[in-house]
PDB file of C-alpha atoms in Angstrom:
ATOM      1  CA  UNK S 133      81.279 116.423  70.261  1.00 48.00           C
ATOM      2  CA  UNK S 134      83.477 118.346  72.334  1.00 57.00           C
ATOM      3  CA  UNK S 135      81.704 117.170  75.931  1.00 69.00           C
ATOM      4  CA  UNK S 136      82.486 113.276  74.199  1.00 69.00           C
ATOM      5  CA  UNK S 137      85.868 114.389  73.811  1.00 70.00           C
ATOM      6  CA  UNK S 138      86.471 115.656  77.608  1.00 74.00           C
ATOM      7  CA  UNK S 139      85.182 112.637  78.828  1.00 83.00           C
ATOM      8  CA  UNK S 140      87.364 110.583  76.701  1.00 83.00           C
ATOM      9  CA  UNK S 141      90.451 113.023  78.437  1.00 82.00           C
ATOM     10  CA  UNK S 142      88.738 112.289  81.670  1.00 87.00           C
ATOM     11  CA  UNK S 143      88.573 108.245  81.168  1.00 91.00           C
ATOM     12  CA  UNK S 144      92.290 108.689  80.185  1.00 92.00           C
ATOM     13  CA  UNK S 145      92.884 110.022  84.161  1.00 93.00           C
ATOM     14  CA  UNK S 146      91.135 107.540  85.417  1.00 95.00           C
ATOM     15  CA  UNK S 147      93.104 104.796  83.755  1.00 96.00           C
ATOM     16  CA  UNK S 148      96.509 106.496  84.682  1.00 97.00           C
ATOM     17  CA  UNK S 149      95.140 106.732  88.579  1.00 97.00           C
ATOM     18  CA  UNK S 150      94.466 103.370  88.054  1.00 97.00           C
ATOM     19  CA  UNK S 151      97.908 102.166  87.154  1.00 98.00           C
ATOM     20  CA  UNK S 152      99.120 103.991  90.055  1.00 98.00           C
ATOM     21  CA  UNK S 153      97.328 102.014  92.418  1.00 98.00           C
ATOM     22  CA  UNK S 154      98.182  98.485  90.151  1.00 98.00           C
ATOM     23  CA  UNK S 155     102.337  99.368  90.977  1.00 98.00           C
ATOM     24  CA  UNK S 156     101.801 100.475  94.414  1.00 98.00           C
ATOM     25  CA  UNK S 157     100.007  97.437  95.007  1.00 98.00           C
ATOM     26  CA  UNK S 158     102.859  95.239  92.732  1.00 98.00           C
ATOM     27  CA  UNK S 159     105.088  97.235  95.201  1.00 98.00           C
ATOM     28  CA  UNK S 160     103.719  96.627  98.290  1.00 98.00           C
ATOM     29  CA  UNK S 161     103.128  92.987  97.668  1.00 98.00           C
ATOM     30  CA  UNK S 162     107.207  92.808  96.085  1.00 98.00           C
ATOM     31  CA  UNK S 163     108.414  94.156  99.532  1.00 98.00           C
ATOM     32  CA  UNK S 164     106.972  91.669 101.491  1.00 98.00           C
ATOM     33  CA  UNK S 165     107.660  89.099  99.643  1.00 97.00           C
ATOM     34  CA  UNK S 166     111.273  90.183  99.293  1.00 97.00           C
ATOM     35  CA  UNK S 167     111.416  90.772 103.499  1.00 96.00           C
ATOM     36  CA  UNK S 168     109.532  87.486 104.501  1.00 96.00           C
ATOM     37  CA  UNK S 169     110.874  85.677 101.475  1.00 96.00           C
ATOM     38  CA  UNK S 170     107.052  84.304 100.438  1.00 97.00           C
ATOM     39  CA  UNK S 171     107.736  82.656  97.016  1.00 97.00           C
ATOM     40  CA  UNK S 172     103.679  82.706  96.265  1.00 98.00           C
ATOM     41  CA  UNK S 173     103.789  86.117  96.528  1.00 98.00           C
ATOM     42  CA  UNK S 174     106.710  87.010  94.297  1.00 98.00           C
ATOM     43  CA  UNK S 175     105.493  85.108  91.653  1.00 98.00           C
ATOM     44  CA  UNK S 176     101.851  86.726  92.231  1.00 98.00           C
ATOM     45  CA  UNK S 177     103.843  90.012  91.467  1.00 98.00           C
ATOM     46  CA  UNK S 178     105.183  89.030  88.188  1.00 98.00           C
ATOM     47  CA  UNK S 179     102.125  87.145  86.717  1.00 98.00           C
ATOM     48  CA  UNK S 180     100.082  90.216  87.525  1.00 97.00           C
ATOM     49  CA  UNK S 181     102.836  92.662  85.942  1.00 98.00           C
ATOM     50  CA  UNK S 182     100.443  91.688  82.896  1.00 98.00           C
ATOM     51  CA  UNK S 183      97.277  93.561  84.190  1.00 97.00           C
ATOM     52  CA  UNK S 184      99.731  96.852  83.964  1.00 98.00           C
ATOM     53  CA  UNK S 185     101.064  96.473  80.774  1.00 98.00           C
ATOM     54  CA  UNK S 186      97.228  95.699  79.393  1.00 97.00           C
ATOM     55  CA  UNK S 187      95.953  99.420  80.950  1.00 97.00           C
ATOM     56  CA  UNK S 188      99.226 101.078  79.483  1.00 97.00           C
ATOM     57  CA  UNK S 189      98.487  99.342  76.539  1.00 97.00           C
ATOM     58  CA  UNK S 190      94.724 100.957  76.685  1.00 95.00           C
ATOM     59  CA  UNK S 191      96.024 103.933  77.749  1.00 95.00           C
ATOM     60  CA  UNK S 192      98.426 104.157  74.537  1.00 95.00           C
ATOM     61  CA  UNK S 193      95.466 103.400  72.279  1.00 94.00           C
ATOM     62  CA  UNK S 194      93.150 105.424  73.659  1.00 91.00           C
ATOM     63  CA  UNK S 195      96.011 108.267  73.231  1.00 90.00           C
ATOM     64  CA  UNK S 196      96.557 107.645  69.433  1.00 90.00           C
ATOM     65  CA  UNK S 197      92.830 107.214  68.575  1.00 88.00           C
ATOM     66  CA  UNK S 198      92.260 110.815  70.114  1.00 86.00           C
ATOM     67  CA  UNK S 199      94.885 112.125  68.132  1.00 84.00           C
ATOM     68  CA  UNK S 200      93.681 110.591  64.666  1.00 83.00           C
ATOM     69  CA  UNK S 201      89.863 111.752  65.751  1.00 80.00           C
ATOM     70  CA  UNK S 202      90.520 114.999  67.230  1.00 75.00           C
ATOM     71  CA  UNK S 203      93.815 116.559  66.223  1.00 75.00           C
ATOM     72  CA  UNK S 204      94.382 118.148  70.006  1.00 71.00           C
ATOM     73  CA  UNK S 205      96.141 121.499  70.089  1.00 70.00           C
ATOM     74  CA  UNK S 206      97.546 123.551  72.385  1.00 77.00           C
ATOM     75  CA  UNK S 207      96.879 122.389  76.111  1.00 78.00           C
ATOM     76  CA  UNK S 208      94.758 119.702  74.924  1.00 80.00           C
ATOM     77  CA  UNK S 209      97.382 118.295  73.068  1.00 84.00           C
ATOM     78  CA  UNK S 210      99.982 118.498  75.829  1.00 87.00           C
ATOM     79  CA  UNK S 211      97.239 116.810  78.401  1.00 87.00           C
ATOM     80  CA  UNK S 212      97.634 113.461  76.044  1.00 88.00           C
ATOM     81  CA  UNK S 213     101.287 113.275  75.028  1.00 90.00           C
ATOM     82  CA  UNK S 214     101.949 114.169  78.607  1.00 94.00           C
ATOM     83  CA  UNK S 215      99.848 111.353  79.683  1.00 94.00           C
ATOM     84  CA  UNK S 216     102.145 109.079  77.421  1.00 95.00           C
ATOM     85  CA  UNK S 217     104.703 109.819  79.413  1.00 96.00           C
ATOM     86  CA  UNK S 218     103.232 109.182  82.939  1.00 97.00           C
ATOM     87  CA  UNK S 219     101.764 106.021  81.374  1.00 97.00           C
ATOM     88  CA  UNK S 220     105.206 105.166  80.249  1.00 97.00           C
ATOM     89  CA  UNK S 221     106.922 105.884  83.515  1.00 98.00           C
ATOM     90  CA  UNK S 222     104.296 103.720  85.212  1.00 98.00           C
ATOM     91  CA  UNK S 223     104.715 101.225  83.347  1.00 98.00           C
ATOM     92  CA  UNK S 224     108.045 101.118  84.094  1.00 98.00           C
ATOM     93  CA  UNK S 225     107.503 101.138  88.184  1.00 98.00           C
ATOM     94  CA  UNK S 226     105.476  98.285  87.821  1.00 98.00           C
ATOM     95  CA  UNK S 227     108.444  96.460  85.871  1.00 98.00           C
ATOM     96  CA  UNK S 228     110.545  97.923  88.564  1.00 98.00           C
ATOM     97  CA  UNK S 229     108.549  95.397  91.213  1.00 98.00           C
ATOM     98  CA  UNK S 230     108.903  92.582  89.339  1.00 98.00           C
ATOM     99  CA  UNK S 231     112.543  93.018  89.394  1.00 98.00           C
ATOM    100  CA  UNK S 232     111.990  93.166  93.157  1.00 98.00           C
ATOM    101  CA  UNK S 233     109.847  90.033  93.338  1.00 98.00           C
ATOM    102  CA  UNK S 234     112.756  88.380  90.938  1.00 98.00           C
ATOM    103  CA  UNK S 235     115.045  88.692  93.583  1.00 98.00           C
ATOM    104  CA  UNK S 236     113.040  87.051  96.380  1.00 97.00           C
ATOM    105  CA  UNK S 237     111.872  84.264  94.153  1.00 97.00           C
ATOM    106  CA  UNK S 238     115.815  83.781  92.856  1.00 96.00           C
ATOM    107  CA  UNK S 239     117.100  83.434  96.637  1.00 95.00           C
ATOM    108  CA  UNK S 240     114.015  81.245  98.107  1.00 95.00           C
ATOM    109  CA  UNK S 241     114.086  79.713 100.348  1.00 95.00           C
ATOM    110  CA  UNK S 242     115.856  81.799 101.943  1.00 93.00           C
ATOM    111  CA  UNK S 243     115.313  85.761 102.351  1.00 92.00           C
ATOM    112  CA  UNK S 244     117.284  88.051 100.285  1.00 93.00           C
ATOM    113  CA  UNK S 245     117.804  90.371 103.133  1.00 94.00           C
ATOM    114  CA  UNK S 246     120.741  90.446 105.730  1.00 94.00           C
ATOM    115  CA  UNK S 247     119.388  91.391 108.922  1.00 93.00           C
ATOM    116  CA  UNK S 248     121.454  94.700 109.493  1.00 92.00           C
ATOM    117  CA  UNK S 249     119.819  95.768 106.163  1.00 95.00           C
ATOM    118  CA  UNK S 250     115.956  94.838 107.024  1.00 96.00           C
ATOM    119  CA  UNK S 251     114.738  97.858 108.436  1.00 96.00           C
ATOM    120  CA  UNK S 252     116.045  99.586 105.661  1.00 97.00           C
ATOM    121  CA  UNK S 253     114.309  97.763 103.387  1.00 97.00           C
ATOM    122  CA  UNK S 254     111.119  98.208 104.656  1.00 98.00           C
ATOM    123  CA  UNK S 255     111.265 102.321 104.642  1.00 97.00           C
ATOM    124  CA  UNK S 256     112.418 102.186 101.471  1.00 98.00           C
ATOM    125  CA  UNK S 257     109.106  99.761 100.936  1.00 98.00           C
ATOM    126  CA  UNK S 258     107.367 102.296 102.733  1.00 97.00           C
ATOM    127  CA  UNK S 259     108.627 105.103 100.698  1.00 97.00           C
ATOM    128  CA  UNK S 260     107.708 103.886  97.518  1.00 98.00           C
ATOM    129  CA  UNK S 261     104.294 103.351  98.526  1.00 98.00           C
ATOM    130  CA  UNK S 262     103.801 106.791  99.580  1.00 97.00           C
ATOM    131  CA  UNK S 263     105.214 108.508  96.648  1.00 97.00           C
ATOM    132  CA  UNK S 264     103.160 106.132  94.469  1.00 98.00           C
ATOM    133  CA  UNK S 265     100.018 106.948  96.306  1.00 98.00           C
ATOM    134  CA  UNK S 266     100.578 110.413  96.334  1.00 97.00           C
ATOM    135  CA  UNK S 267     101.434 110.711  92.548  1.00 97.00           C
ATOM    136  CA  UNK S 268      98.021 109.171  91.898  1.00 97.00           C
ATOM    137  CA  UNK S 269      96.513 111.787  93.815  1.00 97.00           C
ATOM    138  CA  UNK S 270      98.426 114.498  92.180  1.00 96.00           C
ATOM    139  CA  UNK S 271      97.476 112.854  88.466  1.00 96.00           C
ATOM    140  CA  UNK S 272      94.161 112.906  90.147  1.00 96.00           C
ATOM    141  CA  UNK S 273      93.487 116.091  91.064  1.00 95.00           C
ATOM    142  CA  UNK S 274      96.182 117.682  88.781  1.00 94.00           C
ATOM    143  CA  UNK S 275      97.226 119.537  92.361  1.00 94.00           C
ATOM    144  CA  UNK S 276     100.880 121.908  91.535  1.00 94.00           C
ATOM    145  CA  UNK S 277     101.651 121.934  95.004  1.00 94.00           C
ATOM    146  CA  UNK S 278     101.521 118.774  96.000  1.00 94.00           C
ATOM    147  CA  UNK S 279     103.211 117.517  92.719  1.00 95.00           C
ATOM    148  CA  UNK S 280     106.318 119.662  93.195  1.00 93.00           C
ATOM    149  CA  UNK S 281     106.437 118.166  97.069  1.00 92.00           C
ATOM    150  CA  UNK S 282     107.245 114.402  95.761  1.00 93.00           C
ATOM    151  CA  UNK S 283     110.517 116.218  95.087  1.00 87.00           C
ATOM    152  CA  UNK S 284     110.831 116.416  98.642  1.00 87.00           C
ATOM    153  CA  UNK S 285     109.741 113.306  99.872  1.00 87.00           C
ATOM    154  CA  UNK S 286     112.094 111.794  97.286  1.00 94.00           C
ATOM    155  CA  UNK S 287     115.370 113.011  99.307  1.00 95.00           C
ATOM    156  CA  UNK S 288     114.166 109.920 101.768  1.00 95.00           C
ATOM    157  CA  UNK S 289     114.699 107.466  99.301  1.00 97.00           C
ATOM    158  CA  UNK S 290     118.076 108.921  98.417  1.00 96.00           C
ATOM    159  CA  UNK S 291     118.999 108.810 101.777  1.00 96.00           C
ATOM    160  CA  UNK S 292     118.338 104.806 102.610  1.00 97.00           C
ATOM    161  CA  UNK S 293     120.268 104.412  98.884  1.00 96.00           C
ATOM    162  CA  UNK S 294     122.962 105.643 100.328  1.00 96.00           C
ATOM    163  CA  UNK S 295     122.203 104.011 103.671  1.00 96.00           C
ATOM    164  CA  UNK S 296     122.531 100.465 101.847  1.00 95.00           C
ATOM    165  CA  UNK S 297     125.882 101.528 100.517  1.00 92.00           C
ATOM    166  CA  UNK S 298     127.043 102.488 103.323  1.00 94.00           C
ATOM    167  CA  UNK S 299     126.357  98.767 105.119  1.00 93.00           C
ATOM    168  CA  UNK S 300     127.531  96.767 102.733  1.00 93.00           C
ATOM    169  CA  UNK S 301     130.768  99.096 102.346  1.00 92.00           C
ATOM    170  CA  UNK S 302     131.278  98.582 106.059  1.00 91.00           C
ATOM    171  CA  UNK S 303     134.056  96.461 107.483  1.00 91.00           C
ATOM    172  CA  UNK S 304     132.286  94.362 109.093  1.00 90.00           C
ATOM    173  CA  UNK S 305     129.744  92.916 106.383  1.00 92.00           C
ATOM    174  CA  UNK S 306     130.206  89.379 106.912  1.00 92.00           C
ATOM    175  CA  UNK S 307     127.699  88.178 103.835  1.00 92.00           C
ATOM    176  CA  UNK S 308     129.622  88.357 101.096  1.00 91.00           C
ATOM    177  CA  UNK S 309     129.765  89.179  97.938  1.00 93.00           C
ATOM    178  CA  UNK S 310     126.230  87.840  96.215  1.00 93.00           C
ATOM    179  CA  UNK S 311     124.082  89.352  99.118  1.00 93.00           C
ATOM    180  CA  UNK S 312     125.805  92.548  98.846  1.00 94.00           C
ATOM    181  CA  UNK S 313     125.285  92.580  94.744  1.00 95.00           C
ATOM    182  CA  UNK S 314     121.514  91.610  95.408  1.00 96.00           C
ATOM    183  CA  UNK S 315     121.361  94.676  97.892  1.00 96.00           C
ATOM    184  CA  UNK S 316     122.750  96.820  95.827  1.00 96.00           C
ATOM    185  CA  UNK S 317     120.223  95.988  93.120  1.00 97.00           C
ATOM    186  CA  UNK S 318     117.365  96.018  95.042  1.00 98.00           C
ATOM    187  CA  UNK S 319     118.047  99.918  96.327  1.00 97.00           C
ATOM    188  CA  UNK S 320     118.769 100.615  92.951  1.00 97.00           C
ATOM    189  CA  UNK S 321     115.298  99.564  92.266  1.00 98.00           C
ATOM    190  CA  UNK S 322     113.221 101.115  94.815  1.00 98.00           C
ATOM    191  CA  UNK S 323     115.669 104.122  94.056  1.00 97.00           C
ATOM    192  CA  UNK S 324     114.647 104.257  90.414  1.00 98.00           C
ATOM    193  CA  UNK S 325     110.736 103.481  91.095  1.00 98.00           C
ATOM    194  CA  UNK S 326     110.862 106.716  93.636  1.00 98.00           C
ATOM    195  CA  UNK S 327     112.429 108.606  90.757  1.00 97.00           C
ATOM    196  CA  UNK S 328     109.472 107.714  87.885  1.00 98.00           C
ATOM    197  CA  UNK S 329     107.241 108.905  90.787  1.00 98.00           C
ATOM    198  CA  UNK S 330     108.519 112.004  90.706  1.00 97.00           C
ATOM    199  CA  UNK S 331     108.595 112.349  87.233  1.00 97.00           C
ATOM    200  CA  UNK S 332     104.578 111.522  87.024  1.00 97.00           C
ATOM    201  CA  UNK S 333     104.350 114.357  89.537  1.00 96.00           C
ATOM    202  CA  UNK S 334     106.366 117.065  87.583  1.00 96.00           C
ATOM    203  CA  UNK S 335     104.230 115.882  84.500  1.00 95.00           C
ATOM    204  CA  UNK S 336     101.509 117.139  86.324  1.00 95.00           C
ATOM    205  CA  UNK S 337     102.990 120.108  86.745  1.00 95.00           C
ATOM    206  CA  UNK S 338     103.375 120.556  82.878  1.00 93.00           C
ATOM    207  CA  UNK S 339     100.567 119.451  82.350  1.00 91.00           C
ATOM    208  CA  UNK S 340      98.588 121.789  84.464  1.00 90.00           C
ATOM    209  CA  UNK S 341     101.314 125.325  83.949  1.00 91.00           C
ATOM    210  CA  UNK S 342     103.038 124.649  80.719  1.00 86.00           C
ATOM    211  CA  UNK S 343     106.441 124.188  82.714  1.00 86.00           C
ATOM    212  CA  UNK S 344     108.699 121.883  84.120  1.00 81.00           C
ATOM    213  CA  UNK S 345     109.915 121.923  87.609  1.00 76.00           C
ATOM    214  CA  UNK S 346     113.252 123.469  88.426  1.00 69.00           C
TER     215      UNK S 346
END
């Protein structure tokens, strides 16, 4: 009984991994379309935004039928409400690309992005990816140390947030005022997505030591 229930815990990982490559992916795809303004694309990103709620959906019942069948304690029980959270923040980075692909599909044809602000863009795109990817990892191999460096690799993101501020703030923006209020949307959305990766990552950390980062 006990082996069937650690490879129900185990399946649960799997799915959560899983979810982290679905938003990387949504991501990925939300950045290009938002930089090359590909309307196909976009919309690709927000049709599939269903395949991630279905596994969080899984996830969440999977979750609740262990708890009615097995009554975790202790760490067990802080494994699966812990990954209710991760699945929750997930979730939420996937919805957090569709907001992404919104934007490109709302200013088609034409791109979104000012040209003084493209580069930017596309670390930020970058970024997100890697945190993403390495959050699976972490949720993967439940590895402490490399959880509490997504911390870390966050401060990039903050910086190219502050970066987009700082151009459309600028005398010399000439775009106006709707491209500067879809800018500032957009790096508030890659801002929060790096943010819910970190949070996966320091619910590793919990889940693995009991404790939180600092």
């Amino acid at each position: 009984m006990r082996d069937a229930y650690h490879e129900e815990l185990d399946l649960l990982t799997d799915k959560l991994v899983e979810m982290t490559r679905l938003v990387r992916s949504a991501i990925s795809r939300a950045t290009t379309a938002l930089l090359d303004a590909d309307l196909q694309l976009a919309e690709s990103v927000i049709s599939r935004d269903a395949e991630v709620n279905a596994t969080f959906a899984d996830i969440e019942t999977s979750i609740f039928e262990l708890m009615a069948r097995q009554q975790p304690v202790a760490v067990d029980l802080r494994m699966v409400i812990t990954a209710l959270r991760m699945g929750t923040d997930l979730e939420r980075m996937g919805d957090l690309a569709v907001h992404v692909a919104k934007v490109a599909r709302l200013r088609h044809p034409e791109s979104a992005i000012p040209p003084e602000t493209r580069s930017t863009i596309v670390e930020m795109g970058q970024i997100a990816e890697n945190l993403v990817t390495k959050a699976g990892s972490c949720v993967a191999s439940r590895d402490v140390d490399s959880a509490l460096e997504l911390e870390q690799d966050d401060d990039a993101m903050d910086r190219l947030h502050r970066r987009l501020f700082r151009n459309i703030l600028a005398k010399d923006w000439a775009h106006g005022v709707e491209p500067a209020i879809d800018i500032t949307l957009i790096g508030r959305y890659y801002e929060r997505y790096a943010d819910h990766a970190v949070r996966v990552a320091g619910d590793v950390v919990y889940m693995v030591t009991g404790s939180r980062p600092s």
